[in-house]
PDB file of C-alpha atoms in Angstrom:
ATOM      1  CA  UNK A   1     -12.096  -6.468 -11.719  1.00  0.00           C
ATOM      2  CA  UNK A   2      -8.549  -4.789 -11.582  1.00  0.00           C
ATOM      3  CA  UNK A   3      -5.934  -6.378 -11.179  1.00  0.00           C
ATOM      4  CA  UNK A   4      -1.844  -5.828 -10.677  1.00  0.00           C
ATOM      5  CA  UNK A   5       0.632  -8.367 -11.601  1.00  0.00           C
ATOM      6  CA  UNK A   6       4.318  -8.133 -10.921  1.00  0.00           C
ATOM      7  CA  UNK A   7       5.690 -11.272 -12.543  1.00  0.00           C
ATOM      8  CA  UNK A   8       9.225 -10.956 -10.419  1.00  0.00           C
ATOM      9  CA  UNK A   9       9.527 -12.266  -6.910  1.00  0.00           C
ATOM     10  CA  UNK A  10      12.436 -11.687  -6.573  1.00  0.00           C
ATOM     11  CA  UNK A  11      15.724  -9.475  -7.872  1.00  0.00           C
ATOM     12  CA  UNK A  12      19.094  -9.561  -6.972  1.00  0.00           C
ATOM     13  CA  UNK A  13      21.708  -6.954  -8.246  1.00  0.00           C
ATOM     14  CA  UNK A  14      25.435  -5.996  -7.487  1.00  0.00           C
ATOM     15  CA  UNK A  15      25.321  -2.627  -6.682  1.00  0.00           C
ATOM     16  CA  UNK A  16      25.678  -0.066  -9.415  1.00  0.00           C
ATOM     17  CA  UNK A  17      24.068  -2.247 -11.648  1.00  0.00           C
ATOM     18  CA  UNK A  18      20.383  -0.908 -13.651  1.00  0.00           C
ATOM     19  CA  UNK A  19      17.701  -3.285 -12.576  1.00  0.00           C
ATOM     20  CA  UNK A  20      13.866  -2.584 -14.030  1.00  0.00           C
ATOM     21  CA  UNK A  21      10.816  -3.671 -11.930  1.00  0.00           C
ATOM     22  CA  UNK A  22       8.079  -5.090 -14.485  1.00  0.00           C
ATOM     23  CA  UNK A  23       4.088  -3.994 -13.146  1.00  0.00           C
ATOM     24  CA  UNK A  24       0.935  -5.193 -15.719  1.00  0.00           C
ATOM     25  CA  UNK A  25      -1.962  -4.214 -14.928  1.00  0.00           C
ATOM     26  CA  UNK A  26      -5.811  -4.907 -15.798  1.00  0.00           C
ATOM     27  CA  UNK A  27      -8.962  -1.910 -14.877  1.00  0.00           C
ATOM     28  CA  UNK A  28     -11.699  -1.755 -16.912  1.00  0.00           C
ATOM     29  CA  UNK A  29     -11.703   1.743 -15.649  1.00  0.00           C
ATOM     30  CA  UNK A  30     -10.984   4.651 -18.279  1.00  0.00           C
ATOM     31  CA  UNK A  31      -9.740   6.878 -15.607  1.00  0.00           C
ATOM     32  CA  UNK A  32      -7.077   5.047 -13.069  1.00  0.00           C
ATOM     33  CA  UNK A  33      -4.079   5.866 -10.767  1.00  0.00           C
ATOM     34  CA  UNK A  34      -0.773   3.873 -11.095  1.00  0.00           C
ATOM     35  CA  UNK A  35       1.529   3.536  -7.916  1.00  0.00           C
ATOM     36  CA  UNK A  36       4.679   2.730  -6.915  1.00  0.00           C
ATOM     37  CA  UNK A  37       5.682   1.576  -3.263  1.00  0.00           C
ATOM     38  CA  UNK A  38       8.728   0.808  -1.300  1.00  0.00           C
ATOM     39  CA  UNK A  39       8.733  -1.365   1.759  1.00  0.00           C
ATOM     40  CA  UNK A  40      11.936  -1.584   3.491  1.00  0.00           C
ATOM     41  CA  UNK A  41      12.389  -3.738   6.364  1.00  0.00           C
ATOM     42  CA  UNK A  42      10.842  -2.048   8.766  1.00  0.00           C
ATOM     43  CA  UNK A  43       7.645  -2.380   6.908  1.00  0.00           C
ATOM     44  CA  UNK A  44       6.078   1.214   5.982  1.00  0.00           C
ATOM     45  CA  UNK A  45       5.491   1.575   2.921  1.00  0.00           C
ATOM     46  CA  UNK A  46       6.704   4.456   1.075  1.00  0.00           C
ATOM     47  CA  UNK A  47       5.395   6.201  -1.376  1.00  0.00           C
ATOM     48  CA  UNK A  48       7.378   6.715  -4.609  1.00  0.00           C
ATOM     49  CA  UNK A  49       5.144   8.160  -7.614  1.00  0.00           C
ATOM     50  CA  UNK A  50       1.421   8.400  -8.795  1.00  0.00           C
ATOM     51  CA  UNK A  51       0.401   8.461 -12.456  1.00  0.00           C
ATOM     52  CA  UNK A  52      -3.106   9.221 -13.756  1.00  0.00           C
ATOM     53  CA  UNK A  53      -3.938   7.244 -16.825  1.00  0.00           C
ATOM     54  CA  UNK A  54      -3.935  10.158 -18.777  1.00  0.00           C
ATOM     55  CA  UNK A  55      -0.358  10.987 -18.634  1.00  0.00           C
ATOM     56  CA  UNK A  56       1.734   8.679 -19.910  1.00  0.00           C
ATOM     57  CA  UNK A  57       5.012  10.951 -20.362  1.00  0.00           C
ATOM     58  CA  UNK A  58       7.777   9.271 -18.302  1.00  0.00           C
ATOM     59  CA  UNK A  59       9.211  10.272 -15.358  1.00  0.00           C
ATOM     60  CA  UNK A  60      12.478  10.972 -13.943  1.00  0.00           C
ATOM     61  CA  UNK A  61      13.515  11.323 -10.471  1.00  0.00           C
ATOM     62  CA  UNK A  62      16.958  11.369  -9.503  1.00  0.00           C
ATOM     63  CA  UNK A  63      18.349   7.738  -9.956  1.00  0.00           C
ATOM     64  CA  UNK A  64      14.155   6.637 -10.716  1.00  0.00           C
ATOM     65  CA  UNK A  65      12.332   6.739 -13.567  1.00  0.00           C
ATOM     66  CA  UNK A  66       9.203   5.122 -14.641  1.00  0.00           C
ATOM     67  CA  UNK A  67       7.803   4.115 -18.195  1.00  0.00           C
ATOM     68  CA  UNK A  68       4.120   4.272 -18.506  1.00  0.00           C
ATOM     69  CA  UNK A  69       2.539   2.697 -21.382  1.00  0.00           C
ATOM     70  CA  UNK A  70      -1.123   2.505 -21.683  1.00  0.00           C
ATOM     71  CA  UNK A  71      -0.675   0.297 -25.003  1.00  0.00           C
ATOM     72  CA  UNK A  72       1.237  -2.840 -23.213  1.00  0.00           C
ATOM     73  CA  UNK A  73      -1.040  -2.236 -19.854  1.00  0.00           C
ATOM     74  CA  UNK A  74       2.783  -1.544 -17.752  1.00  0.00           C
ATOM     75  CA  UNK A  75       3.971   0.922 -15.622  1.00  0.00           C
ATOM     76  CA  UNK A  76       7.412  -0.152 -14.931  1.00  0.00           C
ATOM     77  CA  UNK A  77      10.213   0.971 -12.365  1.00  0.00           C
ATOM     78  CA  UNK A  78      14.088   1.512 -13.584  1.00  0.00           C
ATOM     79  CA  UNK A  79      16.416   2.301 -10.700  1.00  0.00           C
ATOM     80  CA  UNK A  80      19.777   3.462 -12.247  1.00  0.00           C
ATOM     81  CA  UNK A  81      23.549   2.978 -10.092  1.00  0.00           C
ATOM     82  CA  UNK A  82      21.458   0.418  -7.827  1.00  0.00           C
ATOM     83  CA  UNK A  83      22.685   1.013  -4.383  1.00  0.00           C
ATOM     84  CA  UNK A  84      22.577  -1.310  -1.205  1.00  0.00           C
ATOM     85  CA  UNK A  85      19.987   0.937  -0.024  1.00  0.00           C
ATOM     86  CA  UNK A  86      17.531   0.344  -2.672  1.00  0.00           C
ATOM     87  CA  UNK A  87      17.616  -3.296  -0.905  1.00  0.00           C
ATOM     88  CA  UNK A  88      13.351  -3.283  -0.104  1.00  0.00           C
ATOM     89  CA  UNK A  89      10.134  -5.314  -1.651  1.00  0.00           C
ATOM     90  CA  UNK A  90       8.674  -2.502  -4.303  1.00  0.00           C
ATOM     91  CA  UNK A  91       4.987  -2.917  -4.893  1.00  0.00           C
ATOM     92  CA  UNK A  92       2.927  -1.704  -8.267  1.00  0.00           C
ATOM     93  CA  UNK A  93      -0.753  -0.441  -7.210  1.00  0.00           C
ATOM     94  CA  UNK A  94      -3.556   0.600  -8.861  1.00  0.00           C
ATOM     95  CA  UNK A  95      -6.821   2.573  -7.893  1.00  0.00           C
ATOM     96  CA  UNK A  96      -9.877   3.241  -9.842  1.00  0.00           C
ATOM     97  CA  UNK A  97     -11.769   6.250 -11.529  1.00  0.00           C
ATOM     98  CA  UNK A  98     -12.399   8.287  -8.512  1.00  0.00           C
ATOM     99  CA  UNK A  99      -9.660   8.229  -7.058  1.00  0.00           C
ATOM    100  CA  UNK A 100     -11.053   7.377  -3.828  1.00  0.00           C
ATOM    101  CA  UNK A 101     -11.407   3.663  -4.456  1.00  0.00           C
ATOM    102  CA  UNK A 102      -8.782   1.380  -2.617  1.00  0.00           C
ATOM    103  CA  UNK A 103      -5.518   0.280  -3.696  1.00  0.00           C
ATOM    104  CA  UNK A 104      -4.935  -3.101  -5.387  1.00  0.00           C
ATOM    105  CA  UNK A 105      -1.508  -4.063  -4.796  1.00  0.00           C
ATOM    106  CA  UNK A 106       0.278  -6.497  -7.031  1.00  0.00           C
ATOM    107  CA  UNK A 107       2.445  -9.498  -5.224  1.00  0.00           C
ATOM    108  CA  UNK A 108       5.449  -7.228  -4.953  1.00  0.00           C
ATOM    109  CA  UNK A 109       9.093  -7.884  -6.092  1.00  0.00           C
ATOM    110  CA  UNK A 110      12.498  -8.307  -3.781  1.00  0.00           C
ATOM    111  CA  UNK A 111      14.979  -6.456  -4.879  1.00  0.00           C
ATOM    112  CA  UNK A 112      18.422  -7.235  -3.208  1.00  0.00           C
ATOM    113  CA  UNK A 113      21.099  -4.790  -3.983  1.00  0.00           C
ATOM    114  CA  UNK A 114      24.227  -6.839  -3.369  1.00  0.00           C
ATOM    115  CA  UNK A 115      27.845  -4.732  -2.640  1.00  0.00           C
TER     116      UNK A 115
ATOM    117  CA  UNK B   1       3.947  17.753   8.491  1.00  0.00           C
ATOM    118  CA  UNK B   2       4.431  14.653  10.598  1.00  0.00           C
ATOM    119  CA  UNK B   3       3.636  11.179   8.985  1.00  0.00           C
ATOM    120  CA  UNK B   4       0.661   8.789  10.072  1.00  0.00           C
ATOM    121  CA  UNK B   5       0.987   6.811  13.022  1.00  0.00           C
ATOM    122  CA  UNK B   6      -0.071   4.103  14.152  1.00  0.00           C
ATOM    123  CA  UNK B   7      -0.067   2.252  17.991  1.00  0.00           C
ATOM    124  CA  UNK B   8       0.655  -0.380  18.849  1.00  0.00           C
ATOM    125  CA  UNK B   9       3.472  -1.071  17.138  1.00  0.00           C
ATOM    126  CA  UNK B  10       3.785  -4.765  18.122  1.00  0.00           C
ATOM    127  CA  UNK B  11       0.754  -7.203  19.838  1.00  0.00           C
ATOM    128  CA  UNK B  12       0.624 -10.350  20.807  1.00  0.00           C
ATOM    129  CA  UNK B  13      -2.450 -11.923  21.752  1.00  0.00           C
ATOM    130  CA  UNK B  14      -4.341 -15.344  21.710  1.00  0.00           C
ATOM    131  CA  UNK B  15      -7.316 -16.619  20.084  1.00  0.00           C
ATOM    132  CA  UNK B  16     -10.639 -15.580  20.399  1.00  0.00           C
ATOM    133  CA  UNK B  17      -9.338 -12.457  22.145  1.00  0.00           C
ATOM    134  CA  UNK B  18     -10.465  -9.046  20.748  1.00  0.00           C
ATOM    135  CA  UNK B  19      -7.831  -6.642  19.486  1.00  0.00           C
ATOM    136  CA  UNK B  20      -8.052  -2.697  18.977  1.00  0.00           C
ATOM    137  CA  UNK B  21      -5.709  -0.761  16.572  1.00  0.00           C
ATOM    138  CA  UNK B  22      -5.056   2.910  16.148  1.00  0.00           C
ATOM    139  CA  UNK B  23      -4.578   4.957  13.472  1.00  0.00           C
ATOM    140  CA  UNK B  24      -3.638   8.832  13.786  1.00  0.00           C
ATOM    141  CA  UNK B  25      -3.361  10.232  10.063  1.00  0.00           C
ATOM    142  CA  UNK B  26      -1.463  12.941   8.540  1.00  0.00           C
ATOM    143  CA  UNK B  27      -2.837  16.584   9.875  1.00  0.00           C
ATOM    144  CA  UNK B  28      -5.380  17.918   7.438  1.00  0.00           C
ATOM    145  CA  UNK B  29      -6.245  14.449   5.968  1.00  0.00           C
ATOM    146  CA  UNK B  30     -10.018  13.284   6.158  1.00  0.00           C
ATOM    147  CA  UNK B  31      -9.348   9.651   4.619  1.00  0.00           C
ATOM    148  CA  UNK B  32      -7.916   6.411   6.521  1.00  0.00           C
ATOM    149  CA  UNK B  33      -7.798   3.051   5.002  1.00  0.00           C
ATOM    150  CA  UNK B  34      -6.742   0.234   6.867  1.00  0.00           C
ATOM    151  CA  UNK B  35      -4.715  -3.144   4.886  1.00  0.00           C
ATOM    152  CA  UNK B  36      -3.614  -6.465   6.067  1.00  0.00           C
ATOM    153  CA  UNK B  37      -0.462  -7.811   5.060  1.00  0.00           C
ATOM    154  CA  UNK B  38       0.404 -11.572   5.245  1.00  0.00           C
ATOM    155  CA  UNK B  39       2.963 -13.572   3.119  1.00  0.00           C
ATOM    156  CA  UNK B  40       0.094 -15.584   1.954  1.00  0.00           C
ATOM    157  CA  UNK B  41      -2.339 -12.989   0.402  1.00  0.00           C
ATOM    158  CA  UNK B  42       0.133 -10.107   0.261  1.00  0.00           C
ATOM    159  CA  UNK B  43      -1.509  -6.646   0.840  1.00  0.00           C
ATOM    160  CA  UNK B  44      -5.324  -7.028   1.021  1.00  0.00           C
ATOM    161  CA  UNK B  45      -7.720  -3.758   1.561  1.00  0.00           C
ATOM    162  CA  UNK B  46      -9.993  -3.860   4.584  1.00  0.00           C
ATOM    163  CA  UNK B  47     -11.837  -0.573   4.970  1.00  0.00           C
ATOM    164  CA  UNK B  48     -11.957   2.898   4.419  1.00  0.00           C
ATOM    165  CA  UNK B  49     -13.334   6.000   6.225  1.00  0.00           C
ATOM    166  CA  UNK B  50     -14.042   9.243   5.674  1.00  0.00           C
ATOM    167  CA  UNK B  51     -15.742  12.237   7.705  1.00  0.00           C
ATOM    168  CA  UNK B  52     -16.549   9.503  10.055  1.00  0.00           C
ATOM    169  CA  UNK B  53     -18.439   7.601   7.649  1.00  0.00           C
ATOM    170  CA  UNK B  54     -17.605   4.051   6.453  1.00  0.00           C
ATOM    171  CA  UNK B  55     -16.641   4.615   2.205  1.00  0.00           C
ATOM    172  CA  UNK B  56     -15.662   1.556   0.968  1.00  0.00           C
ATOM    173  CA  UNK B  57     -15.180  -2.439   2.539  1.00  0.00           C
ATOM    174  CA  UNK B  58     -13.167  -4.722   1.524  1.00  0.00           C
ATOM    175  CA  UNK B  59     -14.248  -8.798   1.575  1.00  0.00           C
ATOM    176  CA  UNK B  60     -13.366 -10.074   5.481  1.00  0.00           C
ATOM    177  CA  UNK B  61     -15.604 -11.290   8.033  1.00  0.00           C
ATOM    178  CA  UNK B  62     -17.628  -9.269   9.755  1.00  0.00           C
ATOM    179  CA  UNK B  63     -15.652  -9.714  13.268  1.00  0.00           C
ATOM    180  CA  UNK B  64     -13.110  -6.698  11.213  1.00  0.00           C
ATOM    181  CA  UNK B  65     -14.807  -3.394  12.044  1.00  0.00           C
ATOM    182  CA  UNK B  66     -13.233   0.133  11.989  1.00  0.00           C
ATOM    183  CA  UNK B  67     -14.179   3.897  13.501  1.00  0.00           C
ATOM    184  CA  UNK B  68     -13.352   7.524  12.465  1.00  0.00           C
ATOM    185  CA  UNK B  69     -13.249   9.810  15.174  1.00  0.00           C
ATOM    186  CA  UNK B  70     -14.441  14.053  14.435  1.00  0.00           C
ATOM    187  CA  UNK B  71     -10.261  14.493  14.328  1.00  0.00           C
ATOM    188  CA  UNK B  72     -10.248  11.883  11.513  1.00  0.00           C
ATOM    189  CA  UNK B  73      -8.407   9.253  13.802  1.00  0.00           C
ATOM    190  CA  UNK B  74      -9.390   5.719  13.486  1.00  0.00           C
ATOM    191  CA  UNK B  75      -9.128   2.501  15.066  1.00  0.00           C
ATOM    192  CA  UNK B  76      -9.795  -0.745  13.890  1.00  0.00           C
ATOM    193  CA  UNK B  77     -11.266  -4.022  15.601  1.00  0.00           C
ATOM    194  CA  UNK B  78     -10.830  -7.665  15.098  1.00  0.00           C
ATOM    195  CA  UNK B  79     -12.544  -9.630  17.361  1.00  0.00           C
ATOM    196  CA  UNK B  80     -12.575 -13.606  18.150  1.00  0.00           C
ATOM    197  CA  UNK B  81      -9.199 -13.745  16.686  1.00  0.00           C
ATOM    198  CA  UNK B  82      -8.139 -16.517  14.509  1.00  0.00           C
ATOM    199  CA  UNK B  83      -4.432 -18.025  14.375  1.00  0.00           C
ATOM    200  CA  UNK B  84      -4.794 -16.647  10.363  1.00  0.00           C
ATOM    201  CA  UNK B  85      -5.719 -12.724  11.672  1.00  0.00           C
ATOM    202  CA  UNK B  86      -1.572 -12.680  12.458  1.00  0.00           C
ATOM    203  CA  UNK B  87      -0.554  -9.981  10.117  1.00  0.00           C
ATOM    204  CA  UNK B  88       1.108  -6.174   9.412  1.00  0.00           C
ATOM    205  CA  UNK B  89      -1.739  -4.043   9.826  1.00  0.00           C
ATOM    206  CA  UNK B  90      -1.159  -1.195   7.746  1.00  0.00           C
ATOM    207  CA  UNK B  91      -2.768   1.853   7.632  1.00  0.00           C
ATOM    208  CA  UNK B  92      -3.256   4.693   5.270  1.00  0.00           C
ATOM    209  CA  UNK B  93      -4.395   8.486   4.816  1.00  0.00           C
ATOM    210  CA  UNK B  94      -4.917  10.588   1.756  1.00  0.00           C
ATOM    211  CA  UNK B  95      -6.373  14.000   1.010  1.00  0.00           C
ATOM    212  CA  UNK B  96      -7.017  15.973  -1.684  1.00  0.00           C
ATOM    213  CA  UNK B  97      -4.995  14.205  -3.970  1.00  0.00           C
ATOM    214  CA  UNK B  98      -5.969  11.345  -2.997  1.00  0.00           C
ATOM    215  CA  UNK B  99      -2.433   9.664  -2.680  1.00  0.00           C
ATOM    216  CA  UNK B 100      -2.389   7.204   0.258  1.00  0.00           C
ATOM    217  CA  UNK B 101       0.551   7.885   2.613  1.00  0.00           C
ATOM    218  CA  UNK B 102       1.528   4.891   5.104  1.00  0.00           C
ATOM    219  CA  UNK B 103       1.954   4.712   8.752  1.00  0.00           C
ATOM    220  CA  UNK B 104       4.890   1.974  10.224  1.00  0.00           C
ATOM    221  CA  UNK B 105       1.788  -0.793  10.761  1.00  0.00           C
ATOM    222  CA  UNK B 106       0.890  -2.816  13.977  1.00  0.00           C
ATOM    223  CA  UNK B 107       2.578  -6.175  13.598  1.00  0.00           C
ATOM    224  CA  UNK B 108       0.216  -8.515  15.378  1.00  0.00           C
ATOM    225  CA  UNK B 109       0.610 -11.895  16.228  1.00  0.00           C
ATOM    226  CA  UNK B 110      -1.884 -14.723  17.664  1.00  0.00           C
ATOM    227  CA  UNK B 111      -1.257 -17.470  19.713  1.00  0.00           C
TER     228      UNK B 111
END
């Protein structure tokens, strides 16, 4: 069974501050899709990044990045300069070989970006 | 492109009503998967469709159903609703790369 895990429920951060969202996951699948989600208040979720399990070179985008590492299971989420408008819940997800299989979500974490 | 919608945006209803959904997904996109969000079980998959056809279910009763339309809209039904089907009903659509984009959700809520 797979299986996401975000071990923080909850964040807070004064702005500018770095602040790292942990995601573990479990697949028994050799071929899987990592996810990253951001659900502000008004409750769409957006999508942030997709990573294949086979490449696990990290990614930078603007003030994101994300560290992939197949060894420890993670796929975590750094937001650098935290601003108030980061505030959200981010959610880890996971999908299977095909690509097509649904998403399993982890718990989520609250991130409160604090001016 | 414009981004998957979804109507209503808010219901309220009672129990053992019956309650339909929409989903309109993003143009060009032939999959739609449908989630429930509650603070309990956090995001939970329901059902997905594609070209009309039923793909994959998730584990809910069987009074959850869901329809694809030939323009890839879908609507979801929950019928004889339960004080515990009050929830963000989220839906999704993907396409070739298979990346599920989100609409705002139907926030429903039973009396």
């Amino acid at each position: 069974a797979q299986k996401v895990t975000q071990a923080q429920t909850e964040i807070s951060v004064v702005e500018k501050e770095d602040v790292t969202l942990d995601c573990v996951y479990e697949t028994r699948d050799t071929t899987y899709y990592l996810f990253w989600y951001k659900q502000p208040p008004s409750g769409e979720l957006v999508f942030l990044i997709r990573r294949n399990s086979f490449d696990e070179q990290n990614e930078i985008s603007g003030r994101y990045s994300w560290n992939f590492q197949k060894s420890t299971s993670s796929f975590n989420f750094t937001i650098t300069a935290s601003q108030v408008v980061d505030s959200a819940v981010y959610f880890c997800a996971l999908s299977g070989n095909s690509g097509n299989t649904p998403l399993v979500f982890g718990k989520g974490t609250r991130l409160s970006v604090i001016a | 492109k414009a981004g998957v919608t979804q109507t209503p945006r808010y219901l309220i209803k009672t129990r053992g009503q019956q309650v339909t959904l929409s989903c309109s997904p993003i143009s060009g996109h032939r999959s739609v998967s449908w989630y429930q969000q509650t603070p309990g079980q956090g995001l939970q998959f329901l059902f997905e469709y594609f070209s009309e056809t039923q793909r994959n279910k998730g584990n809910f009763p069987g009074r959850f159903s869901g329809r694809q339309f030939s323009n890839s809209r879908s609507e979801m039904n929950v019928s004889t609703l339960e004080l515990g089907d009050s929830a963000l009903y989220l839906c999704a659509s993907s396409g070739v790369t298979h990346t599920q984009y989100f609409g705002p959700g139907t926030r429903l809520t039973v009396l």
